[in-house]
PDB file of C-alpha atoms and ligand atoms in Angstrom:
ATOM      1  CA  MET A   1      -2.221  53.711  44.165  1.00 96.00           C
ATOM      2  CA  ASP A   2      -2.449  49.941  44.354  1.00 98.00           C
ATOM      3  CA  GLN A   3      -0.091  48.323  46.840  1.00 98.00           C
ATOM      4  CA  LEU A   4       1.004  44.902  48.043  1.00 98.00           C
ATOM      5  CA  ARG A   5       3.057  43.990  51.120  1.00 98.00           C
ATOM      6  CA  ILE A   6       5.612  41.176  50.968  1.00 97.00           C
ATOM      7  CA  GLY A   7       7.182  40.922  54.429  1.00 97.00           C
ATOM      8  CA  GLU A   8       8.753  44.346  54.988  1.00 97.00           C
ATOM      9  CA  THR A   9       8.745  45.177  51.276  1.00 98.00           C
ATOM     10  CA  THR A  10       6.026  47.362  49.767  1.00 98.00           C
ATOM     11  CA  ALA A  11       5.176  47.042  46.079  1.00 98.00           C
ATOM     12  CA  THR A  12       3.319  49.987  44.499  1.00 98.00           C
ATOM     13  CA  TRP A  13       2.081  50.242  40.909  1.00 98.00           C
ATOM     14  CA  LEU A  14       3.020  53.616  39.385  1.00 98.00           C
ATOM     15  CA  ARG A  15       1.404  55.343  36.401  1.00 98.00           C
ATOM     16  CA  GLY A  16       3.516  54.255  33.475  1.00 98.00           C
ATOM     17  CA  GLY A  17       1.022  54.811  30.642  1.00 98.00           C
ATOM     18  CA  ASN A  18      -0.892  52.372  28.477  1.00 98.00           C
ATOM     19  CA  THR A  19      -1.278  50.669  25.137  1.00 98.00           C
ATOM     20  CA  ASN A  20      -4.270  49.157  23.347  1.00 98.00           C
ATOM     21  CA  LEU A  21      -3.004  46.280  21.235  1.00 97.00           C
ATOM     22  CA  ASP A  22      -4.533  43.769  18.873  1.00 97.00           C
ATOM     23  CA  GLY A  23      -5.936  40.876  20.909  1.00 97.00           C
ATOM     24  CA  GLY A  24      -4.746  38.366  18.315  1.00 97.00           C
ATOM     25  CA  ALA A  25      -1.150  39.556  18.626  1.00 97.00           C
ATOM     26  CA  MET A  26      -1.360  39.415  22.420  1.00 97.00           C
ATOM     27  CA  PHE A  27      -2.673  35.835  22.465  1.00 98.00           C
ATOM     28  CA  GLY A  28      -0.701  34.339  19.563  1.00 96.00           C
ATOM     29  CA  VAL A  29      -2.256  31.154  18.165  1.00 96.00           C
ATOM     30  CA  VAL A  30      -5.098  31.092  20.691  1.00 97.00           C
ATOM     31  CA  PRO A  31      -8.482  31.431  18.905  1.00 97.00           C
ATOM     32  CA  LYS A  32     -10.417  34.594  19.678  1.00 97.00           C
ATOM     33  CA  ALA A  33     -13.390  32.460  20.779  1.00 97.00           C
ATOM     34  CA  LEU A  34     -11.208  31.351  23.709  1.00 97.00           C
ATOM     35  CA  TRP A  35      -9.181  34.446  24.675  1.00 98.00           C
ATOM     36  CA  SER A  36     -12.174  36.785  24.381  1.00 97.00           C
ATOM     37  CA  ARG A  37     -13.798  34.939  27.317  1.00 97.00           C
ATOM     38  CA  LYS A  38     -10.838  35.863  29.523  1.00 97.00           C
ATOM     39  CA  TYR A  39     -10.059  39.442  28.440  1.00 98.00           C
ATOM     40  CA  GLU A  40     -12.330  42.141  27.029  1.00 97.00           C
ATOM     41  CA  HIS A  41     -11.768  43.707  23.612  1.00 97.00           C
ATOM     42  CA  ASN A  42     -13.249  46.668  21.712  1.00 96.00           C
ATOM     43  CA  GLU A  43     -14.829  46.782  18.240  1.00 96.00           C
ATOM     44  CA  GLN A  44     -11.375  47.094  16.642  1.00 95.00           C
ATOM     45  CA  ASN A  45     -10.297  43.911  18.439  1.00 96.00           C
ATOM     46  CA  GLN A  46      -7.929  45.854  20.687  1.00 97.00           C
ATOM     47  CA  ILE A  47      -7.406  44.940  24.321  1.00 98.00           C
ATOM     48  CA  PRO A  48      -6.550  47.506  27.029  1.00 98.00           C
ATOM     49  CA  LEU A  49      -3.102  47.122  28.588  1.00 98.00           C
ATOM     50  CA  ARG A  50      -1.110  49.051  31.177  1.00 98.00           C
ATOM     51  CA  THR A  51       2.614  49.762  31.127  1.00 98.00           C
ATOM     52  CA  ASP A  52       2.917  50.347  34.871  1.00 98.00           C
ATOM     53  CA  PRO A  53       6.282  50.032  36.652  1.00 98.00           C
ATOM     54  CA  ILE A  54       6.240  48.431  40.100  1.00 98.00           C
ATOM     55  CA  LEU A  55       8.055  50.334  42.832  1.00 98.00           C
ATOM     56  CA  LEU A  56       9.641  48.076  45.460  1.00 98.00           C
ATOM     57  CA  GLN A  57      10.406  49.885  48.707  1.00 98.00           C
ATOM     58  CA  THR A  58      12.791  47.504  50.453  1.00 98.00           C
ATOM     59  CA  LYS A  59      15.187  47.690  53.379  1.00 96.00           C
ATOM     60  CA  HIS A  60      17.930  47.608  50.740  1.00 97.00           C
ATOM     61  CA  GLY A  61      16.673  50.652  48.834  1.00 97.00           C
ATOM     62  CA  ASN A  62      14.026  51.672  46.316  1.00 98.00           C
ATOM     63  CA  MET A  63      13.763  49.603  43.169  1.00 98.00           C
ATOM     64  CA  LEU A  64      11.645  49.865  40.061  1.00 98.00           C
ATOM     65  CA  ILE A  65      10.595  46.936  37.895  1.00 98.00           C
ATOM     66  CA  ASP A  66      10.652  48.317  34.318  1.00 98.00           C
ATOM     67  CA  SER A  67      10.160  51.984  33.497  1.00 98.00           C
ATOM     68  CA  GLY A  68       6.896  52.690  31.643  1.00 98.00           C
ATOM     69  CA  ILE A  69       6.150  53.839  28.100  1.00 97.00           C
ATOM     70  CA  GLY A  70       7.821  57.221  28.605  1.00 97.00           C
ATOM     71  CA  LYS A  71       6.671  60.713  27.806  1.00 96.00           C
ATOM     72  CA  GLY A  72       7.103  62.595  24.535  1.00 91.00           C
ATOM     73  CA  LYS A  73       8.980  59.689  22.945  1.00 89.00           C
ATOM     74  CA  MET A  74       6.423  58.724  20.317  1.00 92.00           C
ATOM     75  CA  THR A  75       5.035  60.453  17.264  1.00 93.00           C
ATOM     76  CA  ASP A  76       1.260  60.716  16.923  1.00 95.00           C
ATOM     77  CA  LYS A  77       1.366  57.944  14.330  1.00 96.00           C
ATOM     78  CA  MET A  78       3.274  55.604  16.647  1.00 94.00           C
ATOM     79  CA  LYS A  79       0.853  56.333  19.461  1.00 96.00           C
ATOM     80  CA  ARG A  80      -2.055  55.547  17.177  1.00 95.00           C
ATOM     81  CA  ASN A  81      -0.470  52.264  16.059  1.00 94.00           C
ATOM     82  CA  GLN A  82       0.207  51.194  19.632  1.00 95.00           C
ATOM     83  CA  GLY A  83      -3.073  52.547  20.987  1.00 96.00           C
ATOM     84  CA  VAL A  84      -1.283  54.805  23.468  1.00 97.00           C
ATOM     85  CA  THR A  85      -3.776  57.202  25.067  1.00 97.00           C
ATOM     86  CA  GLU A  86      -1.809  57.860  28.246  1.00 97.00           C
ATOM     87  CA  GLU A  87       1.912  58.481  28.746  1.00 97.00           C
ATOM     88  CA  THR A  88       4.178  57.951  31.737  1.00 97.00           C
ATOM     89  CA  ALA A  89       3.552  59.952  34.907  1.00 98.00           C
ATOM     90  CA  VAL A  90       6.008  58.083  37.143  1.00 98.00           C
ATOM     91  CA  GLU A  91       7.474  61.259  38.653  1.00 98.00           C
ATOM     92  CA  GLU A  92       3.989  62.331  39.730  1.00 98.00           C
ATOM     93  CA  SER A  93       3.334  58.877  41.239  1.00 98.00           C
ATOM     94  CA  LEU A  94       6.641  59.028  43.124  1.00 98.00           C
ATOM     95  CA  ALA A  95       5.843  62.553  44.372  1.00 98.00           C
ATOM     96  CA  ALA A  96       2.559  61.264  45.826  1.00 98.00           C
ATOM     97  CA  LEU A  97       4.680  58.814  47.865  1.00 98.00           C
ATOM     98  CA  GLY A  98       7.066  61.570  48.968  1.00 98.00           C
ATOM     99  CA  LEU A  99       9.804  60.385  46.602  1.00 98.00           C
ATOM    100  CA  THR A 100      11.641  61.767  43.582  1.00 98.00           C
ATOM    101  CA  ALA A 101      13.243  60.006  40.626  1.00 98.00           C
ATOM    102  CA  ALA A 102      16.617  60.470  42.345  1.00 98.00           C
ATOM    103  CA  ASP A 103      15.410  58.224  45.185  1.00 98.00           C
ATOM    104  CA  ILE A 104      15.367  55.163  42.910  1.00 98.00           C
ATOM    105  CA  HIS A 105      18.485  53.071  43.560  1.00 98.00           C
ATOM    106  CA  TYR A 106      17.926  50.249  41.070  1.00 98.00           C
ATOM    107  CA  VAL A 107      15.843  49.754  37.940  1.00 98.00           C
ATOM    108  CA  LEU A 108      15.308  46.044  37.281  1.00 98.00           C
ATOM    109  CA  MET A 109      14.629  45.634  33.565  1.00 98.00           C
ATOM    110  CA  THR A 110      12.834  42.429  32.546  1.00 98.00           C
ATOM    111  CA  HIS A 111      13.766  43.357  28.976  1.00 98.00           C
ATOM    112  CA  LEU A 112      14.280  46.500  26.885  1.00 98.00           C
ATOM    113  CA  HIS A 113      11.374  46.610  24.426  1.00 98.00           C
ATOM    114  CA  PHE A 114      10.202  50.198  23.968  1.00 97.00           C
ATOM    115  CA  ASP A 115       7.054  49.749  26.090  1.00 97.00           C
ATOM    116  CA  HIS A 116       9.280  48.826  29.070  1.00 98.00           C
ATOM    117  CA  ALA A 117      12.390  50.948  28.449  1.00 98.00           C
ATOM    118  CA  SER A 118      11.117  54.291  27.124  1.00 98.00           C
ATOM    119  CA  GLY A 119      10.711  55.583  30.680  1.00 98.00           C
ATOM    120  CA  LEU A 120      14.470  55.216  31.302  1.00 98.00           C
ATOM    121  CA  THR A 121      15.155  58.563  29.643  1.00 98.00           C
ATOM    122  CA  LYS A 122      13.328  61.860  29.491  1.00 96.00           C
ATOM    123  CA  ASP A 123      13.517  65.096  27.578  1.00 94.00           C
ATOM    124  CA  GLU A 124      15.190  67.991  29.356  1.00 93.00           C
ATOM    125  CA  ASP A 125      15.461  71.184  27.276  1.00 93.00           C
ATOM    126  CA  GLY A 126      15.529  69.202  24.050  1.00 91.00           C
ATOM    127  CA  GLU A 127      18.107  66.713  25.297  1.00 94.00           C
ATOM    128  CA  LEU A 128      17.468  63.133  26.439  1.00 95.00           C
ATOM    129  CA  VAL A 129      18.761  62.542  29.957  1.00 97.00           C
ATOM    130  CA  PRO A 130      18.476  59.642  32.436  1.00 98.00           C
ATOM    131  CA  ALA A 131      15.052  59.652  34.129  1.00 98.00           C
ATOM    132  CA  PHE A 132      16.468  57.995  37.293  1.00 98.00           C
ATOM    133  CA  PRO A 133      19.811  59.779  37.739  1.00 98.00           C
ATOM    134  CA  SER A 134      21.049  57.832  40.795  1.00 98.00           C
ATOM    135  CA  ALA A 135      19.988  54.342  39.717  1.00 98.00           C
ATOM    136  CA  ALA A 136      21.872  51.292  38.551  1.00 98.00           C
ATOM    137  CA  ILE A 137      19.976  49.766  35.632  1.00 98.00           C
ATOM    138  CA  LEU A 138      20.110  45.963  35.767  1.00 98.00           C
ATOM    139  CA  VAL A 139      19.500  43.920  32.633  1.00 98.00           C
ATOM    140  CA  SER A 140      20.754  40.636  31.181  1.00 98.00           C
ATOM    141  CA  GLN A 141      23.879  40.787  29.028  1.00 98.00           C
ATOM    142  CA  THR A 142      22.007  39.098  26.156  1.00 98.00           C
ATOM    143  CA  GLU A 143      19.264  41.735  26.213  1.00 98.00           C
ATOM    144  CA  TRP A 144      21.768  44.592  26.420  1.00 98.00           C
ATOM    145  CA  GLU A 145      23.737  43.264  23.457  1.00 98.00           C
ATOM    146  CA  GLU A 146      20.645  42.744  21.308  1.00 97.00           C
ATOM    147  CA  MET A 147      19.419  46.237  22.073  1.00 97.00           C
ATOM    148  CA  GLN A 148      22.611  47.725  20.678  1.00 96.00           C
ATOM    149  CA  GLN A 149      22.730  45.353  17.699  1.00 97.00           C
ATOM    150  CA  PRO A 150      19.109  44.497  16.990  1.00 96.00           C
ATOM    151  CA  ASN A 151      18.136  42.118  14.214  1.00 96.00           C
ATOM    152  CA  ILE A 152      15.744  42.883  11.375  1.00 95.00           C
ATOM    153  CA  ARG A 153      12.725  42.021  13.549  1.00 95.00           C
ATOM    154  CA  SER A 154      13.815  43.476  16.884  1.00 96.00           C
ATOM    155  CA  ARG A 155      15.108  46.809  15.612  1.00 95.00           C
ATOM    156  CA  ASN A 156      11.526  48.126  15.692  1.00 94.00           C
ATOM    157  CA  THR A 157      11.414  47.860  19.445  1.00 96.00           C
ATOM    158  CA  TYR A 158      15.023  48.502  20.596  1.00 97.00           C
ATOM    159  CA  TRP A 159      15.438  52.247  20.313  1.00 95.00           C
ATOM    160  CA  ARG A 160      18.784  54.000  20.396  1.00 95.00           C
ATOM    161  CA  GLU A 161      17.283  56.881  22.420  1.00 95.00           C
ATOM    162  CA  ASN A 162      16.352  54.378  25.145  1.00 96.00           C
ATOM    163  CA  TRP A 163      19.898  53.089  25.703  1.00 96.00           C
ATOM    164  CA  GLU A 164      22.451  55.688  24.617  1.00 96.00           C
ATOM    165  CA  PRO A 165      21.766  58.255  27.376  1.00 97.00           C
ATOM    166  CA  VAL A 166      21.848  55.600  30.152  1.00 98.00           C
ATOM    167  CA  GLN A 167      24.629  53.272  29.010  1.00 98.00           C
ATOM    168  CA  HIS A 168      26.993  54.381  31.809  1.00 98.00           C
ATOM    169  CA  MET A 169      24.369  53.298  34.392  1.00 98.00           C
ATOM    170  CA  VAL A 170      23.797  49.777  33.085  1.00 98.00           C
ATOM    171  CA  GLN A 171      25.020  46.668  34.933  1.00 98.00           C
ATOM    172  CA  THR A 172      24.547  43.381  33.146  1.00 98.00           C
ATOM    173  CA  PHE A 173      24.371  39.779  34.333  1.00 98.00           C
ATOM    174  CA  ALA A 174      24.679  36.473  32.496  1.00 98.00           C
ATOM    175  CA  GLU A 175      22.143  34.084  34.057  1.00 98.00           C
ATOM    176  CA  GLU A 176      21.262  35.422  37.480  1.00 98.00           C
ATOM    177  CA  ILE A 177      21.955  38.354  39.781  1.00 98.00           C
ATOM    178  CA  THR A 178      21.229  38.906  43.464  1.00 98.00           C
ATOM    179  CA  VAL A 179      20.321  42.582  43.683  1.00 98.00           C
ATOM    180  CA  ALA A 180      20.147  42.495  47.481  1.00 97.00           C
ATOM    181  CA  GLU A 181      19.261  39.872  50.073  1.00 97.00           C
ATOM    182  CA  GLY A 182      16.053  38.141  48.915  1.00 97.00           C
ATOM    183  CA  ILE A 183      15.837  39.983  45.569  1.00 98.00           C
ATOM    184  CA  ARG A 184      16.967  38.205  42.395  1.00 98.00           C
ATOM    185  CA  MET A 185      16.707  38.504  38.643  1.00 98.00           C
ATOM    186  CA  VAL A 186      16.952  35.335  36.548  1.00 98.00           C
ATOM    187  CA  HIS A 187      17.406  35.163  32.779  1.00 98.00           C
ATOM    188  CA  THR A 188      14.637  33.234  30.972  1.00 98.00           C
ATOM    189  CA  GLY A 189      14.666  34.249  27.307  1.00 98.00           C
ATOM    190  CA  GLY A 190      11.428  33.506  25.441  1.00 98.00           C
ATOM    191  CA  HIS A 191       9.648  36.789  24.877  1.00 98.00           C
ATOM    192  CA  SER A 192      13.031  38.229  23.935  1.00 98.00           C
ATOM    193  CA  ASP A 193      16.334  36.350  23.967  1.00 98.00           C
ATOM    194  CA  GLY A 194      17.511  38.303  27.014  1.00 98.00           C
ATOM    195  CA  HIS A 195      14.235  38.425  28.973  1.00 98.00           C
ATOM    196  CA  ALA A 196      14.459  37.990  32.779  1.00 98.00           C
ATOM    197  CA  VAL A 197      12.104  37.499  35.737  1.00 98.00           C
ATOM    198  CA  VAL A 198      12.258  39.106  39.197  1.00 98.00           C
ATOM    199  CA  ILE A 199      11.828  37.208  42.475  1.00 98.00           C
ATOM    200  CA  VAL A 200      11.373  38.973  45.820  1.00 98.00           C
ATOM    201  CA  GLU A 201      11.390  36.944  49.052  1.00 98.00           C
ATOM    202  CA  ASP A 202      10.793  38.706  52.354  1.00 98.00           C
ATOM    203  CA  GLY A 203       9.452  37.437  55.675  1.00 96.00           C
ATOM    204  CA  GLY A 204       8.486  34.051  54.233  1.00 96.00           C
ATOM    205  CA  GLU A 205       6.438  35.636  51.433  1.00 98.00           C
ATOM    206  CA  VAL A 206       7.238  35.643  47.724  1.00 98.00           C
ATOM    207  CA  LEU A 207       6.544  38.069  44.885  1.00 98.00           C
ATOM    208  CA  LEU A 208       7.202  36.660  41.412  1.00 98.00           C
ATOM    209  CA  HIS A 209       7.271  39.062  38.477  1.00 98.00           C
ATOM    210  CA  MET A 210       7.390  37.117  35.217  1.00 98.00           C
ATOM    211  CA  GLY A 211       7.466  40.154  32.935  1.00 98.00           C
ATOM    212  CA  ASP A 212       6.206  39.524  29.427  1.00 98.00           C
ATOM    213  CA  ILE A 213       6.145  35.734  29.657  1.00 98.00           C
ATOM    214  CA  LEU A 214       3.101  36.376  31.905  1.00 98.00           C
ATOM    215  CA  PRO A 215       1.885  39.796  30.714  1.00 98.00           C
ATOM    216  CA  THR A 216      -1.676  39.479  32.115  1.00 98.00           C
ATOM    217  CA  HIS A 217      -3.690  37.099  34.281  1.00 98.00           C
ATOM    218  CA  ALA A 218      -5.297  35.780  31.073  1.00 98.00           C
ATOM    219  CA  HIS A 219      -1.927  34.329  29.994  1.00 98.00           C
ATOM    220  CA  GLN A 220      -1.982  31.800  32.872  1.00 98.00           C
ATOM    221  CA  ASN A 221      -2.218  28.800  30.490  1.00 98.00           C
ATOM    222  CA  VAL A 222       1.416  27.977  29.672  1.00 98.00           C
ATOM    223  CA  LEU A 223       0.533  27.541  25.978  1.00 98.00           C
ATOM    224  CA  TRP A 224      -0.982  31.027  25.699  1.00 98.00           C
ATOM    225  CA  VAL A 225       2.067  33.001  24.583  1.00 97.00           C
ATOM    226  CA  MET A 226       2.135  36.219  22.614  1.00 98.00           C
ATOM    227  CA  ALA A 227       2.737  36.422  18.875  1.00 97.00           C
ATOM    228  CA  TYR A 228       5.309  39.063  19.873  1.00 97.00           C
ATOM    229  CA  ASP A 229       7.495  36.390  21.504  1.00 97.00           C
ATOM    230  CA  ASP A 230      10.703  35.768  19.560  1.00 97.00           C
ATOM    231  CA  TYR A 231      11.192  32.259  21.049  1.00 98.00           C
ATOM    232  CA  PRO A 232       7.746  30.893  21.942  1.00 98.00           C
ATOM    233  CA  MET A 233       8.891  27.363  22.902  1.00 98.00           C
ATOM    234  CA  THR A 234      11.275  28.928  25.407  1.00 98.00           C
ATOM    235  CA  SER A 235       8.426  31.051  26.777  1.00 98.00           C
ATOM    236  CA  ILE A 236       6.348  27.893  27.233  1.00 98.00           C
ATOM    237  CA  SER A 237       9.044  25.945  29.087  1.00 98.00           C
ATOM    238  CA  GLN A 238       9.944  28.966  31.250  1.00 98.00           C
ATOM    239  CA  LYS A 239       6.261  29.508  32.056  1.00 98.00           C
ATOM    240  CA  GLN A 240       5.976  25.884  33.167  1.00 98.00           C
ATOM    241  CA  LYS A 241       9.029  26.285  35.364  1.00 98.00           C
ATOM    242  CA  TRP A 242       8.185  29.641  36.937  1.00 98.00           C
ATOM    243  CA  ILE A 243       4.415  29.263  37.357  1.00 98.00           C
ATOM    244  CA  GLY A 244       5.197  25.957  39.090  1.00 98.00           C
ATOM    245  CA  TYR A 245       7.827  27.685  41.224  1.00 98.00           C
ATOM    246  CA  GLY A 246       5.376  30.416  42.216  1.00 98.00           C
ATOM    247  CA  ILE A 247       2.447  28.129  43.021  1.00 98.00           C
ATOM    248  CA  GLU A 248       4.726  25.861  45.075  1.00 97.00           C
ATOM    249  CA  ARG A 249       5.681  28.858  47.230  1.00 97.00           C
ATOM    250  CA  ASN A 250       2.209  30.433  47.332  1.00 98.00           C
ATOM    251  CA  ALA A 251       3.712  33.472  45.576  1.00 98.00           C
ATOM    252  CA  TRP A 252       2.030  36.637  44.443  1.00 98.00           C
ATOM    253  CA  PHE A 253       2.237  36.812  40.640  1.00 98.00           C
ATOM    254  CA  THR A 254       2.467  40.473  39.616  1.00 98.00           C
ATOM    255  CA  PHE A 255       1.691  42.103  36.267  1.00 98.00           C
ATOM    256  CA  TYR A 256       3.057  45.071  34.300  1.00 98.00           C
ATOM    257  CA  HIS A 257       0.524  44.990  31.448  1.00 98.00           C
ATOM    258  CA  ASP A 258      -2.710  43.781  33.067  1.00 98.00           C
ATOM    259  CA  HIS A 259      -5.564  46.309  32.882  1.00 98.00           C
ATOM    260  CA  TYR A 260      -7.638  44.433  35.482  1.00 98.00           C
ATOM    261  CA  TYR A 261      -5.354  42.730  38.002  1.00 98.00           C
ATOM    262  CA  ARG A 262      -2.179  43.958  39.713  1.00 98.00           C
ATOM    263  CA  ALA A 263      -1.391  40.692  41.438  1.00 98.00           C
ATOM    264  CA  ILE A 264      -2.874  37.220  41.865  1.00 98.00           C
ATOM    265  CA  LYS A 265      -2.275  34.142  43.991  1.00 98.00           C
ATOM    266  CA  TRP A 266      -3.315  30.923  42.261  1.00 98.00           C
ATOM    267  CA  ASP A 267      -3.905  27.638  44.043  1.00 97.00           C
ATOM    268  CA  ARG A 268      -2.665  24.275  42.749  1.00 95.00           C
ATOM    269  CA  GLU A 269      -5.788  23.885  40.605  1.00 96.00           C
ATOM    270  CA  GLY A 270      -5.108  27.262  39.004  1.00 95.00           C
ATOM    271  CA  GLN A 271      -8.034  28.956  40.740  1.00 97.00           C
ATOM    272  CA  ILE A 272      -7.634  32.498  42.070  1.00 97.00           C
ATOM    273  CA  GLN A 273      -7.296  32.413  45.870  1.00 97.00           C
ATOM    274  CA  GLU A 274      -6.396  36.052  46.400  1.00 98.00           C
ATOM    275  CA  ALA A 275      -6.193  39.018  44.058  1.00 98.00           C
ATOM    276  CA  ILE A 276      -5.403  42.715  43.986  1.00 98.00           C
ATOM    277  CA  LYS A 277      -7.592  44.374  41.384  1.00 98.00           C
ATOM    278  CA  ARG A 278      -6.502  47.589  39.686  1.00 98.00           C
ATOM    279  CA  GLY A 279      -8.070  50.434  41.652  1.00 94.00           C
TER     280      GLY A 279
HETATM  281 ZN1   ZN B   1       5.663  44.461  27.076  1.00 71.55          ZN
END
């Protein structure tokens, strides 16, 4: 498994499944002639994407950033539409680290779209139960409210089966929450109205997880936002703010969806200075 050390914190990418989505949808208004130089596509114009949660082993407990695409949640037709060829195997990844799902103390949800939230619940004898039974699930209040009352566009991605079984475990925040010393979530909006980023500071080092406002390394240009984003101008201004914040602090930028890179450090010119490739 791919790992990154930030001070005394270890970040590990777990097997959360995958999707293969239309490159045009993933790069919004960017012409294919440009995005196709940065990210490979197949003959159907699909690009390979991961849905891999990041485990943070910290001195304040074990935390997960997002939960994977889940297992047994999708019909064959849905899997075909989303290009899902692999489902979540987070429990197996945790077992390889000597952990179980009950050892996760917090799940930090950037947002609750199905490709991030389906791993929150699992099927047990035909009943959906919490996948991380001891965890507090942290999410912005805006995101939590929209999930329960989605609009005509967002109802496709906010699934009742992903929130009902875990609602007693959810803790919401308005603009910002300090999970533990050095670990924060900050509301950004953009991709979804309630989207949030995660910042980990430990031993003078910084990990910045920008969720779906920076889904892959190829979305580094602040204007390259997904057609999936509900509020693209907000994504652009939040990308300016947070990419600047990260570069200023020589942060590791980490990715949930990137098929090629787990984490990257960019210099002030936007060149890669250090990278962790997907193993
Ligand atoms: Zn996503």
